[in-house]
């Protein structure tokens, strides 16, 4: 099986995000970059599938050179090789990003593609759906379980739906699957794994070589940080009065009860 | 370029490879997720968290700087040092377990053992299927191991051991002990004694106030007969066990930094939060003086350990260089733990914070693997050419 993983490098969720002085984007200096946490589930599921079905796991990342660190992390976990599509100087929206990735999915003829259900930086949850559309293969997202038939022709996956219900979906391969928390427990990179990772190949492509440039459908108009949190309200006095007051605030202002 | 995920005031990261940084990160993640949540419980109950052994083995932490053909991860010495640093940031007992396995059990078998011994033991030790210990110190011979009274007598195709060892990490749970004893000519030789051998016992030493999450034992040999094939053929004289200690002390030079960083980081966090006289105590000069001392000494210790590691990788180091690393960095860690405990005030004596545990642990590290003073005298001998300790 040729197993593809769409992996995005994102700022660590504990990073304190700062904007550039001219507000044209993020100040990247202090950011610690990590694998998108949902993509870690994708890497793990791909590795487990490879352990059962054989074949190879290919990490596909669209990103600048720094993204190689996260790709190496996935290679250290056990993936076999990587393809990085350099996006330095390229202006890509979600649509174009997906066009590029879909092109790679087609070229590589993946039997199955795992990705995180969304990236935690922009939370768009759109790219894997676009990719499946452009590559003309089916998709399910988010998935909480994954089981492949013994002939490796179709997979059964479980998808959470409203009200705590579960939807059980049978899907034909090749397909794209968006991975949800709880699907698995991503492994640690072992020390021998880290040592081997440096010798695993990461091919480099330019996004311009994969797709013709097109009009962006979505343009970023600007960036703003969330407003500073307003100071809390403190209720003081006799308990009987304070409790009533507090309940009133929680009901009418905070609207949490 | 990624950065170390630990105290790194002088941008040590810039002196490391991507791989070395990844290894530090991997070890740190492991300690954060697997060691720190359970260590207090084991420390309170004075038990070693044996459940970590297969996990650490699976990640390649045991014998990490050994070549892959013997089950190691093939790390260079700097990456190995960063691993011991992170393990000791968790607990000195966990780092001690890994040090003993790699430097004191796998190393002598690898360097002095027969091909059969290597093939049989090294992969099993690296995989954590077998646990080992190292018996050199005796009740009456610590800094002066050459005076040991444990004896090995050849009897046909057997060796017969008599004597006792003390302060042996892992002893009671070990499947194999690397034991050092004098033969009839007075020459120190190494032997592999397996658990369950008649005449061999390894009772645990209880009531320690330090390294509580680590097993410490006595080893006793009463007409203990072992096959001649269990002798380490390449070990000829006291130099053999001393060479193992050099390996272990190297890991300690880095490990101690982990202890120091844990204490420093706890002290900084506390000093920023703890308010007295209407402001964080971190704003007081006497606290800042301590924090500054700690960060400066940790930084110096990192540079010392890094260069020591690079020299070890190039093969240009001597045991005297290792002595300075162990001596200095353990001393720094010991001082840091005391200062951190002072900064934490009364909270410094509870195990809600890691400081008191590290402070008690480092007392062992200060005097084991060559006391602080022995290392001073080893360096003194190097400087003057005159041996002061005999």
Coordinates of C-alpha atoms in Angstrom, one line a residue:
Chain A
X1 CA 0.0 0.0 0.0
X2 CA 1.2 3.5 -0.7
X3 CA -0.1 5.5 2.2
X4 CA -0.1 9.3 2.0
X5 CA -0.2 11.7 5.0
X6 CA -1.1 15.4 4.6
X7 CA 0.9 17.1 7.3
X8 CA 0.9 20.8 8.2
X9 CA 3.3 22.6 10.5
X10 CA 1.5 24.9 12.9
X11 CA 2.5 27.1 15.9
X12 CA 2.5 25.2 19.2
X13 CA -0.9 25.8 20.8
X14 CA 0.9 27.3 23.8
X15 CA 2.6 29.9 21.7
X16 CA 1.7 33.5 22.5
X17 CA 0.8 34.8 19.1
X18 CA 2.1 38.2 18.1
X19 CA 1.5 40.2 15.0
X20 CA 4.1 42.0 12.9
X21 CA 4.3 45.7 13.5
X22 CA 2.5 46.5 10.2
X23 CA -0.1 43.7 11.0
X24 CA 0.6 42.0 7.8
X25 CA 0.9 38.6 9.4
X26 CA 2.3 36.7 12.4
X27 CA 5.6 37.6 14.0
X28 CA 7.3 34.2 13.6
X29 CA 10.5 34.8 15.6
X30 CA 9.3 33.3 18.9
X31 CA 7.0 30.7 17.5
X32 CA 7.7 27.1 18.3
X33 CA 6.6 25.1 15.3
X34 CA 5.0 21.6 15.7
X35 CA 3.1 19.0 13.7
X36 CA -0.6 19.9 13.7
X37 CA -1.9 17.7 16.5
X38 CA -4.7 16.2 14.4
X39 CA -2.0 15.3 11.8
X40 CA -0.2 13.4 14.4
X41 CA -3.2 11.1 14.6
X42 CA -3.0 10.8 10.8
X43 CA 0.7 9.8 11.0
X44 CA 0.0 7.3 13.7
X45 CA -2.9 5.7 11.8
X46 CA -0.9 5.6 8.6
X47 CA 2.0 3.8 10.4
X48 CA -0.4 1.3 12.0
X49 CA -2.0 0.6 8.7
X50 CA 1.5 0.1 7.1
X51 CA 2.4 -2.3 9.9
X52 CA -0.7 -4.4 9.0
X53 CA -0.9 -4.0 5.2
X54 CA 2.8 -3.4 4.3
X55 CA 3.9 -0.7 1.9
X56 CA 5.2 2.8 2.7
X57 CA 4.1 6.0 4.3
X58 CA 4.8 9.3 2.5
X59 CA 4.5 12.6 4.3
X60 CA 3.3 15.4 2.1
X61 CA 3.7 19.0 3.4
X62 CA 3.1 22.3 1.8
X63 CA 5.3 24.8 3.7
X64 CA 8.5 26.7 4.0
X65 CA 11.9 25.1 4.7
X66 CA 11.3 25.2 8.5
X67 CA 8.5 22.6 7.9
X68 CA 11.2 20.0 7.3
X69 CA 11.7 19.8 11.1
X70 CA 8.1 18.6 11.5
X71 CA 8.4 16.2 8.6
X72 CA 11.6 14.7 10.1
X73 CA 9.6 14.2 13.3
X74 CA 7.1 12.1 11.3
X75 CA 9.9 10.2 9.7
X76 CA 11.4 9.6 13.1
X77 CA 8.1 8.1 14.2
X78 CA 8.5 5.7 11.3
X79 CA 7.3 7.2 8.0
X80 CA 9.4 6.3 5.0
X81 CA 9.9 9.5 3.0
X82 CA 8.6 13.0 2.5
X83 CA 7.6 15.4 -0.2
X84 CA 7.7 19.1 0.6
X85 CA 6.1 21.6 -1.7
X86 CA 7.8 24.9 -1.1
X87 CA 5.5 27.8 -0.7
X88 CA 8.0 30.6 -0.2
X89 CA 6.9 33.5 -2.3
X90 CA 3.7 31.7 -3.4
X91 CA 0.3 33.1 -2.5
X92 CA -2.1 30.3 -1.9
X93 CA -5.5 30.2 -0.4
X94 CA -7.2 27.0 0.8
X95 CA -8.5 26.3 -2.6
X96 CA -5.1 26.6 -4.3
X97 CA -3.4 24.8 -1.4
X98 CA -5.8 21.9 -2.0
X99 CA -5.1 22.0 -5.8
X100 CA -1.4 21.6 -5.1
X101 CA -1.9 18.8 -2.6
X102 CA -4.4 17.0 -4.9
X103 CA -1.9 17.1 -7.7
X104 CA 0.6 15.3 -5.5
X105 CA -2.0 12.8 -4.4
X106 CA -2.7 12.0 -8.0
X107 CA 1.0 11.9 -9.1
X108 CA 1.9 9.6 -6.2
X109 CA -1.2 7.4 -6.8
X110 CA -1.8 6.9 -3.1
X111 CA -4.0 4.0 -2.1
X112 CA -5.2 5.9 0.9
X113 CA -4.6 9.4 2.3
X114 CA -4.8 10.4 6.0
X115 CA -4.9 13.9 7.2
X116 CA -5.9 15.7 10.4
X117 CA -9.6 16.7 10.4
X118 CA -8.4 20.3 10.6
X119 CA -5.3 22.4 11.3
X120 CA -5.3 24.1 14.7
X121 CA -3.8 27.3 13.4
X122 CA -6.6 28.5 11.1
X123 CA -9.2 25.9 12.0
X124 CA -10.6 26.0 8.4
X125 CA -11.3 22.3 8.1
X126 CA -11.5 22.5 4.4
X127 CA -8.4 21.4 2.7
X128 CA -8.8 17.6 2.9
X129 CA -12.3 17.9 1.5
X130 CA -11.1 20.0 -1.4
X131 CA -8.3 17.5 -2.0
X132 CA -10.6 14.6 -2.3
X133 CA -12.8 16.6 -4.7
X134 CA -9.9 17.6 -6.9
X135 CA -8.4 14.2 -6.8
X136 CA -11.8 12.7 -7.5
X137 CA -11.7 10.2 -4.7
X138 CA -14.2 9.9 -1.8
X139 CA -13.6 11.2 1.8
X140 CA -14.9 10.9 5.3
X141 CA -14.0 13.3 8.1
X142 CA -13.7 13.3 11.1
X143 CA -13.0 9.6 11.8
X144 CA -12.7 8.0 15.2
X145 CA -12.0 4.5 14.1
X146 CA -10.5 2.9 11.1
X147 CA -10.7 -0.7 9.9
X148 CA -9.6 -1.9 6.5
X149 CA -11.1 -5.0 4.8
X150 CA -8.7 -7.9 4.3
X151 CA -8.6 -7.4 0.5
X152 CA -7.6 -3.8 1.2
X153 CA -10.3 -2.5 -1.1
X154 CA -12.5 -0.7 1.4
X155 CA -12.4 0.7 4.9
X156 CA -15.0 1.0 7.6
X157 CA -14.8 4.1 9.7
X158 CA -16.8 5.7 12.5
X159 CA -17.8 9.3 12.5
X160 CA -19.3 11.3 15.4
X161 CA -22.6 13.0 14.6
X162 CA -24.8 15.4 16.5
X163 CA -26.4 14.1 19.7
X164 CA -23.6 11.6 20.5
X165 CA -24.6 9.3 17.7
X166 CA -22.1 7.5 15.6
X167 CA -22.2 7.1 11.9
X168 CA -20.6 4.0 10.5
X169 CA -19.4 4.5 7.0
X170 CA -18.0 2.1 4.5
X171 CA -15.7 3.8 2.0
X172 CA -13.8 2.5 -1.1
X173 CA -10.1 3.0 -1.4
X174 CA -8.4 5.1 -2.6
X175 CA -9.9 7.7 -0.3
X176 CA -9.1 10.6 2.0
X177 CA -9.7 10.4 5.7
X178 CA -9.8 13.2 8.2
X179 CA -8.5 12.0 11.6
X180 CA -10.1 13.0 14.9
X181 CA -8.7 12.9 18.5
X182 CA -9.3 9.5 20.0
X183 CA -8.5 7.6 16.8
X184 CA -5.3 6.5 18.3
X185 CA -2.5 7.4 20.7
X186 CA 0.4 8.7 18.6
X187 CA 3.7 7.0 19.4
X188 CA 6.9 8.8 20.6
X189 CA 9.7 9.0 18.1
X190 CA 12.3 6.4 19.3
X191 CA 15.9 7.3 19.5
X192 CA 16.8 4.8 16.7
X193 CA 13.9 6.3 14.8
X194 CA 15.4 9.8 15.1
X195 CA 18.8 8.5 14.0
X196 CA 17.3 6.9 10.9
X197 CA 15.1 9.9 10.1
X198 CA 18.1 12.0 8.8
X199 CA 18.8 9.4 6.0
X200 CA 15.2 9.3 4.8
X201 CA 14.6 11.3 1.6
X202 CA 12.5 14.4 1.5
X203 CA 11.9 15.4 -2.1
X204 CA 11.3 19.1 -2.8
X205 CA 8.8 20.6 -5.3
X206 CA 7.7 24.1 -6.1
X207 CA 4.0 24.8 -6.0
X208 CA 4.3 26.7 -9.3
X209 CA 5.5 23.5 -11.0
X210 CA 2.4 21.6 -9.9
X211 CA -0.4 24.0 -10.8
X212 CA -0.9 27.0 -13.0
X213 CA -1.2 30.2 -10.9
X214 CA -4.8 31.2 -10.6
X215 CA -6.9 34.0 -9.2
X216 CA -7.1 33.7 -5.4
X217 CA -10.7 33.0 -4.3
X218 CA -10.0 34.0 -0.7
X219 CA -7.8 37.0 0.2
X220 CA -6.7 37.8 3.7
X221 CA -7.9 41.3 4.4
X222 CA -6.1 41.8 7.7
X223 CA -5.1 40.4 11.0
X224 CA -6.2 41.4 14.5
X225 CA -5.6 39.9 18.0
X226 CA -8.5 39.2 20.2
X227 CA -9.4 42.1 22.5
X228 CA -7.8 42.1 25.9
X229 CA -9.9 40.3 28.5
X230 CA -12.0 42.7 30.5
X231 CA -11.5 42.7 34.2
X232 CA -13.9 40.4 36.1
X233 CA -16.6 41.5 38.4
X234 CA -16.2 40.9 42.1
X235 CA -19.3 40.5 44.3
X236 CA -18.8 41.3 48.0
X237 CA -20.9 41.3 51.1
X238 CA -23.1 39.0 53.1
X239 CA -23.4 35.5 51.7
X240 CA -27.2 35.5 51.2
X241 CA -27.0 38.7 49.1
X242 CA -23.8 37.8 47.3
X243 CA -25.1 34.4 46.1
X244 CA -28.3 36.0 44.6
X245 CA -26.2 38.6 42.9
X246 CA -23.8 36.1 41.6
X247 CA -26.6 33.9 40.2
X248 CA -28.1 36.9 38.5
X249 CA -24.8 37.8 36.9
X250 CA -24.2 34.3 35.7
X251 CA -27.7 34.1 34.2
X252 CA -28.0 37.5 32.7
X253 CA -24.5 38.7 31.8
X254 CA -22.3 35.6 31.5
X255 CA -25.3 33.6 30.3
X256 CA -23.8 30.3 31.5
X257 CA -26.6 29.1 33.7
Chain B
X1 CA 16.5 25.8 13.2
X2 CA 14.8 24.2 16.3
X3 CA 15.8 25.1 19.8
X4 CA 16.4 23.0 22.9
X5 CA 13.4 22.8 25.0
X6 CA 15.1 23.5 28.3
X7 CA 17.1 26.3 30.0
X8 CA 19.4 27.6 27.3
X9 CA 20.6 31.1 28.1
X10 CA 23.8 30.9 25.9
X11 CA 22.1 29.4 22.9
X12 CA 23.7 26.0 23.2
X13 CA 21.1 25.0 20.6
X14 CA 23.2 26.7 18.0
X15 CA 26.1 24.3 18.8
X16 CA 23.9 21.2 18.3
X17 CA 22.7 19.2 15.3
X18 CA 19.0 19.0 14.4
X19 CA 19.2 15.4 15.5
X20 CA 20.6 16.1 19.0
X21 CA 17.8 18.7 19.5
X22 CA 15.2 16.1 18.4
X23 CA 16.6 13.6 20.9
X24 CA 16.5 16.1 23.8
X25 CA 12.8 16.9 22.8
X26 CA 11.9 13.2 22.6
X27 CA 13.4 12.5 26.0
X28 CA 11.7 15.6 27.5
X29 CA 8.3 14.6 26.2
X30 CA 8.8 11.1 27.6
X31 CA 9.7 12.5 31.1
X32 CA 6.8 15.0 31.0
X33 CA 4.2 12.4 30.1
X34 CA 5.5 9.2 31.7
X35 CA 7.8 10.0 34.6
X36 CA 6.6 13.2 36.2
X37 CA 3.0 12.1 36.7
X38 CA 4.1 9.0 38.7
X39 CA 7.4 9.8 40.3
X40 CA 6.0 11.2 43.6
X41 CA 4.1 8.1 44.3
X42 CA 7.2 6.0 43.8
X43 CA 9.3 8.4 45.8
X44 CA 6.9 8.3 48.7
X45 CA 6.6 4.5 48.6
X46 CA 10.3 4.0 47.9
X47 CA 9.7 1.9 44.8
X48 CA 11.3 1.9 41.4
X49 CA 8.8 2.4 38.6
X50 CA 9.6 -0.8 36.8
X51 CA 6.8 -0.3 34.4
X52 CA 9.0 2.4 32.7
X53 CA 11.6 -0.2 31.7
X54 CA 9.9 -1.6 28.7
X55 CA 8.8 1.9 27.6
X56 CA 12.3 3.3 27.9
X57 CA 13.8 0.2 26.2
X58 CA 11.3 0.5 23.4
X59 CA 12.4 4.1 22.8
X60 CA 16.0 3.1 22.7
X61 CA 17.0 4.8 26.1
X62 CA 19.0 1.8 27.3
X63 CA 22.5 1.6 26.0
X64 CA 21.5 4.5 23.7
X65 CA 25.1 5.2 22.7
X66 CA 25.9 1.6 21.7
X67 CA 26.0 0.6 18.1
X68 CA 22.8 -0.9 16.6
X69 CA 24.3 -4.3 16.1
X70 CA 24.2 -4.8 19.9
X71 CA 20.8 -3.3 20.3
X72 CA 21.8 0.3 20.9
X73 CA 20.5 3.4 19.2
X74 CA 23.9 4.5 18.0
X75 CA 23.7 8.0 19.6
X76 CA 26.8 10.2 19.7
X77 CA 27.9 11.2 23.2
X78 CA 26.3 14.7 23.1
X79 CA 22.9 13.3 22.2
X80 CA 23.3 10.6 24.9
X81 CA 24.2 13.4 27.4
X82 CA 21.1 15.3 26.5
X83 CA 19.1 12.1 27.2
X84 CA 20.6 11.7 30.7
X85 CA 20.0 15.4 31.3
X86 CA 16.3 15.0 30.6
X87 CA 16.0 11.7 32.5
X88 CA 17.5 13.3 35.6
X89 CA 15.2 16.3 35.3
X90 CA 12.6 13.7 35.9
X91 CA 14.4 11.9 38.8
X92 CA 18.0 10.9 39.5
X93 CA 16.8 7.3 40.2
X94 CA 15.5 7.0 36.6
X95 CA 18.7 8.3 35.2
X96 CA 20.7 6.1 37.5
X97 CA 18.8 3.0 36.1
X98 CA 19.8 4.0 32.6
X99 CA 23.4 4.9 33.5
X100 CA 23.9 1.5 35.2
X101 CA 22.3 -0.4 32.3
X102 CA 24.4 1.3 29.7
X103 CA 27.6 2.4 31.3
X104 CA 28.1 -0.2 34.0
X105 CA 26.6 -3.4 32.6
X106 CA 26.5 -3.1 28.8
X107 CA 29.8 -1.3 28.6
X108 CA 31.9 -3.9 30.5
X109 CA 30.3 -6.7 28.6
X110 CA 30.8 -4.9 25.3
X111 CA 34.4 -3.9 26.0
X112 CA 35.7 -6.9 28.0
X113 CA 33.2 -9.7 27.3
X114 CA 33.5 -12.6 24.9
X115 CA 31.6 -12.6 21.6
X116 CA 29.1 -15.1 23.2
X117 CA 28.6 -12.9 26.2
X118 CA 28.0 -9.8 24.0
X119 CA 25.6 -11.6 21.7
X120 CA 23.6 -13.1 24.6
X121 CA 23.5 -10.1 27.0
X122 CA 23.7 -6.9 25.1
X123 CA 20.4 -7.1 23.1
X124 CA 18.5 -8.4 26.1
X125 CA 19.8 -5.6 28.3
X126 CA 19.0 -3.0 25.6
X127 CA 15.5 -4.3 25.2
X128 CA 14.9 -4.3 28.9
X129 CA 14.3 -8.0 28.9
X130 CA 17.1 -8.4 31.4
X131 CA 18.2 -6.0 34.1
X132 CA 21.8 -5.7 35.2
X133 CA 23.8 -4.3 38.1
X134 CA 27.4 -3.5 38.8
X135 CA 29.2 -4.7 42.0
X136 CA 32.5 -2.9 42.8
X137 CA 32.0 -1.0 46.0
X138 CA 32.2 -2.9 49.3
X139 CA 31.2 -2.1 52.8
X140 CA 34.8 -1.1 53.7
X141 CA 36.1 -0.1 50.2
X142 CA 34.4 2.8 48.5
X143 CA 36.9 5.4 47.3
X144 CA 39.6 2.8 47.5
X145 CA 38.2 -0.1 45.4
X146 CA 41.6 -1.6 44.9
X147 CA 41.5 -2.7 48.5
X148 CA 38.5 -5.0 47.8
X149 CA 38.3 -8.2 49.8
X150 CA 35.9 -10.1 47.5
X151 CA 37.8 -13.1 46.1
X152 CA 37.5 -15.4 43.1
X153 CA 39.1 -18.8 43.2
X154 CA 39.5 -21.0 40.2
X155 CA 38.2 -24.5 40.8
X156 CA 38.3 -26.7 37.7
X157 CA 36.0 -25.1 35.1
X158 CA 34.4 -22.9 37.8
X159 CA 35.1 -19.7 39.7
X160 CA 34.1 -19.6 43.3
X161 CA 33.2 -16.2 44.7
X162 CA 33.3 -15.1 48.3
X163 CA 32.7 -11.6 49.7
X164 CA 30.1 -8.8 49.7
X165 CA 29.3 -5.7 47.7
X166 CA 27.3 -2.7 48.9
X167 CA 25.3 0.3 47.5
X168 CA 24.5 -1.6 44.3
X169 CA 21.9 0.2 42.2
X170 CA 19.3 -2.3 40.7
X171 CA 20.9 -5.2 42.7
X172 CA 17.7 -6.9 44.0
X173 CA 15.9 -6.8 40.7
X174 CA 18.9 -7.6 38.5
X175 CA 19.0 -10.7 36.4
X176 CA 22.8 -10.4 36.1
X177 CA 25.4 -8.8 38.2
X178 CA 28.8 -7.6 36.8
X179 CA 30.9 -8.4 39.8
X180 CA 34.5 -7.4 40.4
X181 CA 36.7 -9.7 42.6
X182 CA 40.4 -10.4 43.0
X183 CA 41.8 -13.7 41.8
X184 CA 44.4 -15.6 43.7
X185 CA 47.2 -13.5 42.4
X186 CA 45.5 -10.4 43.6
X187 CA 44.4 -9.2 40.1
X188 CA 40.9 -7.7 39.8
X189 CA 38.7 -9.6 37.4
X190 CA 35.1 -9.3 36.2
X191 CA 32.4 -11.9 36.4
X192 CA 28.8 -12.2 35.3
X193 CA 26.7 -13.7 38.1
X194 CA 23.2 -14.6 37.3
X195 CA 20.2 -14.2 39.6
X196 CA 19.4 -17.4 41.4
X197 CA 23.0 -18.7 41.4
X198 CA 23.6 -20.8 44.6
X199 CA 25.5 -18.8 47.2
X200 CA 24.5 -15.4 45.7
X201 CA 21.9 -13.1 47.4
X202 CA 20.9 -9.5 46.7
X203 CA 18.9 -8.1 49.6
X204 CA 17.5 -4.6 49.2
X205 CA 18.8 -1.8 51.4
X206 CA 15.9 0.0 52.9
X207 CA 15.3 3.3 54.7
X208 CA 17.1 5.5 52.3
X209 CA 16.3 9.2 52.3
X210 CA 17.7 9.7 48.8
X211 CA 17.2 8.0 45.5
X212 CA 14.0 6.5 46.9
X213 CA 12.6 5.7 43.5
X214 CA 15.6 3.5 42.8
X215 CA 16.6 0.0 44.1
X216 CA 19.8 -0.1 46.1
X217 CA 21.1 -3.5 47.4
X218 CA 23.8 -5.5 48.9
X219 CA 25.3 -8.4 47.0
X220 CA 26.6 -11.4 49.0
X221 CA 28.7 -14.3 47.8
X222 CA 29.1 -17.4 49.9
X223 CA 31.0 -20.1 48.0
X224 CA 29.1 -18.9 45.0
X225 CA 30.1 -21.1 42.0
X226 CA 29.9 -19.7 38.5
X227 CA 31.0 -21.3 35.2
X228 CA 34.4 -20.2 33.9
X229 CA 32.6 -19.0 30.8
X230 CA 31.0 -16.2 32.9
X231 CA 34.4 -14.5 33.4
X232 CA 34.9 -11.3 31.3
X233 CA 38.0 -12.4 29.4
X234 CA 39.2 -8.9 28.5
X235 CA 39.1 -7.5 32.0
X236 CA 42.5 -7.5 33.5
X237 CA 43.1 -5.4 36.6
X238 CA 41.4 -2.5 38.3
X239 CA 41.5 -0.4 35.2
X240 CA 38.6 -2.3 33.7
X241 CA 36.0 -1.4 36.4
X242 CA 37.4 2.2 36.5
X243 CA 36.9 2.5 32.7
X244 CA 33.2 1.7 33.3
X245 CA 33.0 4.4 36.0
X246 CA 34.3 6.9 33.5
X247 CA 31.4 6.1 31.2
X248 CA 28.9 6.4 34.0
X249 CA 30.4 9.7 35.3
X250 CA 30.2 11.2 31.8
X251 CA 26.4 10.6 31.9
X252 CA 26.2 12.1 35.4
X253 CA 28.0 15.3 34.2
X254 CA 25.0 15.9 32.0
X255 CA 22.4 14.3 34.2
X256 CA 23.2 16.7 37.1
X257 CA 22.3 19.6 34.8
X258 CA 18.8 18.1 34.5
X259 CA 18.5 18.1 38.3
X260 CA 19.8 21.7 38.4
X261 CA 17.4 22.9 35.7
X262 CA 14.4 21.3 37.4
X263 CA 15.2 23.1 40.6
X264 CA 16.0 26.4 38.8
X265 CA 12.8 26.3 36.7
X266 CA 10.7 25.5 39.8
X267 CA 12.4 28.4 41.7
X268 CA 11.8 30.9 38.9
X269 CA 8.2 30.0 38.6
X270 CA 7.7 30.2 42.3
X271 CA 9.5 33.5 42.7
X272 CA 7.3 35.1 40.0
X273 CA 4.1 33.9 41.7
X274 CA 4.8 34.0 45.4
X275 CA 3.8 37.4 46.7
X276 CA 5.1 38.8 50.0
X277 CA 5.1 42.5 51.1
X278 CA 2.7 43.1 48.1
X279 CA 5.0 42.0 45.4
X280 CA 6.4 38.8 43.8
X281 CA 9.4 37.7 45.8
X282 CA 11.3 37.5 42.5
X283 CA 11.5 41.3 42.8
X284 CA 13.7 41.1 45.8
X285 CA 17.5 41.4 45.4
X286 CA 18.3 38.4 47.6
X287 CA 16.1 36.1 45.4
X288 CA 17.5 37.6 42.2
X289 CA 21.0 37.0 43.4
X290 CA 20.2 33.3 43.8
X291 CA 18.5 32.9 40.5
X292 CA 21.3 34.7 38.7
X293 CA 23.8 32.4 40.4
X294 CA 21.8 29.3 39.4
X295 CA 21.4 30.3 35.7
X296 CA 25.1 31.3 35.4
X297 CA 26.3 28.1 36.9
X298 CA 23.9 26.0 34.8
X299 CA 25.1 27.8 31.7
X300 CA 28.7 27.2 32.5
X301 CA 27.9 23.5 33.3
X302 CA 26.2 23.1 29.9
X303 CA 29.2 24.4 28.1
X304 CA 31.5 22.1 30.1
X305 CA 29.3 19.1 29.4
X306 CA 29.0 19.9 25.7
X307 CA 32.7 20.3 25.1
X308 CA 33.3 17.1 27.2
X309 CA 30.9 15.3 24.9
X310 CA 32.5 16.6 21.8
X311 CA 35.9 15.5 23.1
X312 CA 34.5 12.1 24.0
X313 CA 33.2 11.7 20.5
X314 CA 36.6 12.6 19.0
X315 CA 38.4 10.4 21.5
X316 CA 40.5 13.3 22.9
X317 CA 39.1 13.1 26.4
X318 CA 40.6 11.5 29.5
X319 CA 39.1 10.3 32.7
X320 CA 40.4 13.5 34.3
X321 CA 38.2 15.6 32.0
X322 CA 35.2 13.5 33.0
X323 CA 36.1 14.0 36.7
X324 CA 35.9 17.7 36.2
X325 CA 32.5 17.4 34.5
X326 CA 31.0 15.2 37.2
X327 CA 32.6 17.2 40.1
X328 CA 31.5 20.6 38.9
X329 CA 28.0 19.8 37.6
X330 CA 26.9 17.7 40.5
X331 CA 28.2 20.4 42.9
X332 CA 26.2 23.0 40.9
X333 CA 23.1 20.9 41.0
X334 CA 23.5 20.4 44.7
X335 CA 23.8 24.1 45.3
X336 CA 20.9 24.9 43.0
X337 CA 18.7 22.4 44.8
X338 CA 19.5 24.1 48.2
X339 CA 18.9 27.6 46.8
X340 CA 15.6 26.5 45.2
X341 CA 14.5 25.0 48.4
X342 CA 15.2 28.2 50.2
X343 CA 13.4 30.3 47.6
X344 CA 10.4 28.0 48.0
X345 CA 10.3 28.6 51.7
X346 CA 8.1 26.2 53.6
X347 CA 6.7 24.9 50.3
X348 CA 10.2 23.8 49.5
X349 CA 10.0 20.9 51.9
X350 CA 6.8 19.3 50.5
X351 CA 6.7 17.1 47.5
X352 CA 4.1 19.3 45.8
X353 CA 7.2 20.7 44.2
X354 CA 10.0 18.6 42.8
X355 CA 12.8 20.5 44.6
X356 CA 13.1 18.6 47.9
X357 CA 13.1 15.2 46.0
X358 CA 15.9 16.5 43.8
X359 CA 17.7 17.9 46.8
X360 CA 17.7 14.6 48.6
X361 CA 18.6 12.6 45.4
X362 CA 21.6 14.8 44.6
X363 CA 23.1 14.0 48.0
X364 CA 23.7 10.5 46.7
X365 CA 25.0 11.7 43.4
X366 CA 27.4 14.0 45.2
X367 CA 29.2 11.0 46.8
X368 CA 28.6 8.2 44.4
X369 CA 30.6 7.4 41.2
X370 CA 33.6 9.0 42.9
X371 CA 33.0 11.4 45.7
X372 CA 33.3 15.1 45.0
X373 CA 36.6 15.1 46.9
X374 CA 38.0 12.1 45.0
X375 CA 37.4 14.0 41.8
X376 CA 39.2 17.0 43.2
X377 CA 42.1 14.8 44.1
X378 CA 42.2 13.2 40.7
X379 CA 42.4 16.6 39.1
X380 CA 44.9 17.7 41.7
X381 CA 47.0 14.7 40.7
X382 CA 46.7 15.7 37.1
X383 CA 47.9 19.3 37.8
X384 CA 50.8 18.5 40.1
X385 CA 51.8 15.0 39.2
X386 CA 51.5 14.1 42.9
X387 CA 48.9 11.6 44.1
X388 CA 47.4 13.1 47.3
X389 CA 45.0 10.3 48.3
X390 CA 47.5 7.5 49.1

